[in-house]
Coordinates of C-alpha atoms in Angstrom, one line a residue:
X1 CA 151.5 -48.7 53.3
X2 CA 152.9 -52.0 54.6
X3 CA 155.0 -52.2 57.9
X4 CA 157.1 -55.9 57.4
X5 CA 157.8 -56.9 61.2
X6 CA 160.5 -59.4 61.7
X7 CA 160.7 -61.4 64.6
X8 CA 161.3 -64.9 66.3
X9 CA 159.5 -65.7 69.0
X10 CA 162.5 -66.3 71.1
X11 CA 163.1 -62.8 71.0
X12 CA 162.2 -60.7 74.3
X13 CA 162.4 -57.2 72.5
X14 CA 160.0 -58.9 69.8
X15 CA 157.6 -60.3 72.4
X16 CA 157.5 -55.8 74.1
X17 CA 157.4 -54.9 70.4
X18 CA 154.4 -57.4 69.1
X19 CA 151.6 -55.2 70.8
X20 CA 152.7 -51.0 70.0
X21 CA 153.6 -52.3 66.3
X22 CA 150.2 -53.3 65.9
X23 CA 148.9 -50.2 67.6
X24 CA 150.8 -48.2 65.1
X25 CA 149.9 -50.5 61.9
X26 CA 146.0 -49.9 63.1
X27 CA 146.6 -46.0 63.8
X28 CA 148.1 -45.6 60.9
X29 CA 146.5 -47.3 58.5
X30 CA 149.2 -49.8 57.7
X31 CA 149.2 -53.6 56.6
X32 CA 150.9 -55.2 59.1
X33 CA 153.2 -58.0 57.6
X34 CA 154.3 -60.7 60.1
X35 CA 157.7 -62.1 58.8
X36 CA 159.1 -65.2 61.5
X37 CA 163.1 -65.9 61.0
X38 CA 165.3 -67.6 62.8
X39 CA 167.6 -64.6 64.9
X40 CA 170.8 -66.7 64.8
X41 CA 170.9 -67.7 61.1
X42 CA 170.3 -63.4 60.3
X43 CA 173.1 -63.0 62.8
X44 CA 175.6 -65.1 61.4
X45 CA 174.9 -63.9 58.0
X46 CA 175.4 -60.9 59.2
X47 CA 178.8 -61.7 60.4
X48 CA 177.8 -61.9 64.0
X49 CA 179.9 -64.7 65.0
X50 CA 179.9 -63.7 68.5
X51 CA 178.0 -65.3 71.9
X52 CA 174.8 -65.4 72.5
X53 CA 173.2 -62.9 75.2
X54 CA 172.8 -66.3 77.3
X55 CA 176.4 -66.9 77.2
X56 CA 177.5 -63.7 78.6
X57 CA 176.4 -63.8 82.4
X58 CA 177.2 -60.0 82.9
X59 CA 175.3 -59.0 80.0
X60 CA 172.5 -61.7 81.0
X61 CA 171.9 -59.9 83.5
X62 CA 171.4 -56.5 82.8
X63 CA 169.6 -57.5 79.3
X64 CA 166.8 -59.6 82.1
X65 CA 166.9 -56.2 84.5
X66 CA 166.2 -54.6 81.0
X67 CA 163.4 -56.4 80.0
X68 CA 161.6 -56.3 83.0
X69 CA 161.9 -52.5 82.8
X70 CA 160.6 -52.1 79.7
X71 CA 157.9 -55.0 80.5
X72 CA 157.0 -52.6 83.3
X73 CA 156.7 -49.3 81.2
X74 CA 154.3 -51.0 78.8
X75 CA 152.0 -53.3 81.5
X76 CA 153.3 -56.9 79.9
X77 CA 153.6 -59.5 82.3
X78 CA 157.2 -60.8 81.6
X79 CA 158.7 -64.2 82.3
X80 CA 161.3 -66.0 80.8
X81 CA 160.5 -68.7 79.2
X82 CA 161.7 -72.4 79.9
X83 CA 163.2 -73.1 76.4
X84 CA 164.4 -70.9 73.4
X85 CA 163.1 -73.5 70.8
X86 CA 161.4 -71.1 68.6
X87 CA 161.6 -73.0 65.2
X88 CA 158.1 -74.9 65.4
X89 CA 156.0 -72.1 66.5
X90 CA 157.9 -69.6 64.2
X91 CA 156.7 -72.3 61.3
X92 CA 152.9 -72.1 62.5
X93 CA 153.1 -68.6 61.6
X94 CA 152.3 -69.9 57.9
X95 CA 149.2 -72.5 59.3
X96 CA 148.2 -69.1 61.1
X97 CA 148.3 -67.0 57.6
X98 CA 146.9 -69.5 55.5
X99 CA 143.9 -70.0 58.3
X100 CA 143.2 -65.6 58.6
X101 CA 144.4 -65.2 62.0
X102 CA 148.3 -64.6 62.3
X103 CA 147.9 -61.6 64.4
X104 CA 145.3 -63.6 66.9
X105 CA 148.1 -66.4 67.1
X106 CA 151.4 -64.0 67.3
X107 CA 149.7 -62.7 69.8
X108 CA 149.1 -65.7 72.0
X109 CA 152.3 -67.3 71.3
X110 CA 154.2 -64.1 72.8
X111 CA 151.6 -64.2 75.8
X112 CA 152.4 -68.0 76.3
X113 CA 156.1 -67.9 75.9
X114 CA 157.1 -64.8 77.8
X115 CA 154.2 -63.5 79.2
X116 CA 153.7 -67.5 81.3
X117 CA 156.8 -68.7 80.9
X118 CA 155.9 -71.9 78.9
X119 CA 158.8 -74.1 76.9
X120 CA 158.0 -72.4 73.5
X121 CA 159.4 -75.7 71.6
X122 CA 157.4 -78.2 73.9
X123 CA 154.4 -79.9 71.5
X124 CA 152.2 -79.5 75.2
X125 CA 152.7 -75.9 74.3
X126 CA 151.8 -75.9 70.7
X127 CA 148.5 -78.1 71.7
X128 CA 147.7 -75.4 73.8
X129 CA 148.0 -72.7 71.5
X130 CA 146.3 -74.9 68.6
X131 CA 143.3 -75.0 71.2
X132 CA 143.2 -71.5 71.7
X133 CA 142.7 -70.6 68.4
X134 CA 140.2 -73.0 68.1
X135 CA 142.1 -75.3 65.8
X136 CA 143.3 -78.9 65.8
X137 CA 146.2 -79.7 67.8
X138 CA 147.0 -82.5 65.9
X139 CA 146.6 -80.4 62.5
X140 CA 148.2 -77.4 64.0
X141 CA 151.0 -79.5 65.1
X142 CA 151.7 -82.0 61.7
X143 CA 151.6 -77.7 60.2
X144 CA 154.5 -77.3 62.4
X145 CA 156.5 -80.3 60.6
X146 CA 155.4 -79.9 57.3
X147 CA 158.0 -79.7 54.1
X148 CA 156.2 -77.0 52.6
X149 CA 155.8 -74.5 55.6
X150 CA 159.2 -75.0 56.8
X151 CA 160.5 -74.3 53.2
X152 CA 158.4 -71.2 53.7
X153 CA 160.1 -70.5 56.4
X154 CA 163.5 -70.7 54.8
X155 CA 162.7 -68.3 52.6
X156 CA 161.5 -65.9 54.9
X157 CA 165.0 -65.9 56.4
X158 CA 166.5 -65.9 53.2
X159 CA 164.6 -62.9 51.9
X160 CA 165.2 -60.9 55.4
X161 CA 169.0 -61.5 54.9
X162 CA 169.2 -60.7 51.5
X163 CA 167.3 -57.3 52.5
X164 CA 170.0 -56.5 55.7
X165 CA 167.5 -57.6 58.7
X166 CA 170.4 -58.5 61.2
X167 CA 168.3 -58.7 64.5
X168 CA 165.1 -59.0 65.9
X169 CA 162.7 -57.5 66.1
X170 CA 163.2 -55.4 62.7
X171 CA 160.4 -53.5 61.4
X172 CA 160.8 -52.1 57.8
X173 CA 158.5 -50.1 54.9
X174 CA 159.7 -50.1 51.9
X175 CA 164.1 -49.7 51.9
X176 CA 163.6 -48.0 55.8
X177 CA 164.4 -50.0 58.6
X178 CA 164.3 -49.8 62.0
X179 CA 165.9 -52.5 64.8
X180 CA 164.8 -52.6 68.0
X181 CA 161.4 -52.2 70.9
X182 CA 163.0 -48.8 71.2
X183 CA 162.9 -47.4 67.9
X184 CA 159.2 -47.9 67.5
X185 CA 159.1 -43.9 68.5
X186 CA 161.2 -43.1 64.7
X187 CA 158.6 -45.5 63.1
X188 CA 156.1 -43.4 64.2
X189 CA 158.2 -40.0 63.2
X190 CA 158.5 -41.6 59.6
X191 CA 154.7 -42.4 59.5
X192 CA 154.0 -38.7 60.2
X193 CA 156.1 -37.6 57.9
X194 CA 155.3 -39.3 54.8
X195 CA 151.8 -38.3 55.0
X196 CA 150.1 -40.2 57.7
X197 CA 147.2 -39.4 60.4
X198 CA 146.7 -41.2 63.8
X199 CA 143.6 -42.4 64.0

């Protein structure tokens, strides 16, 4: 069974999400399919015309109290990070497949973006990350800009929005889909149901 995870780094839900979805893929014995889009072009073709959260101070702040909550409940570290530039490091995504270790580098990307804080569009940050997986910077980063990954990446959105993924992060199996950090508990339900056995 394959659970397809949707999510842009950007995403703060995504980053508290990233870690229990892989807990369940492993318990579970599902593939776990990383899927990067870009969270305003699902939203506007999904007819969300509306502001972002960041333009809505009210609702800024309570999504931030929020966050740190949920950051809290599940031991992250949490801390926002200095740009929302996700398009570049949603692209690596592809160098990280092609080179066997996208959940090694989803992983560090969430822990640099909002578990430090780091501008998650700033090349110093890619570098970084490149190093940490113990790959060229300068390869990693050339990935990053690359024709064919970033048509890759269209498609990726293209495909989520042709199957209804509105938001991040979405997780899906099969026509199922559930939105949202807090419906990982249904995921599980549904895993249980059809058949399956926590490890």
């Amino acid at each position: 069974m394959q659970i397809d995870f949707y999510f842009d780094f950007m995403s703060p839900f995504a980053y508290l999400a990233h870690g229990r979805v892989a807990d369940l893929a492993n318990n579970y014995g599902c593939d776990l399919n990383y899927v990067p889009i870009d969270i305003a072009q699902a939203k506007l073709a999904a007819g969300n015309t509306g502001p972002a959260n960041r333009d809505v101070p009210v609702k800024l702040r309570y999504l931030m109290t929020d966050i740190e909550r949920w950051a809290a409940l599940d031991q992250l570290p949490v801390k926002f990070p200095s740009s929302l530039n996700s398009a570049r490091m949603n692209i690596g995504v592809f160098y990280a497949i092609k080179e066997g270790k996208i959940a090694q580098y989803v992983s560090e990307c969430f822990t640099k973006g909002w578990g430090e804080g780091a501008d998650i569009g700033a090349e110093d940050t890619l570098s970084d990350i490149a190093n940490a997986m113990g790959w060229s910077s300068q390869d990693f980063l050339a990935a990053t800009e690359n024709p064919a990954f970033r048509s890759l990446y269209q498609e990726a959105n293209s495909a989520a929005h042709a199957r209804g993924v509105f938001g991040v992060p979405t997780f899906m199996i099969g026509d199922e889909m559930w939105w949202g950090n807090d419906r990982l508990h249904f995921l599980e339900s549904f895993l249980l149901k059809v058949g399956g056995t926590s490890r």
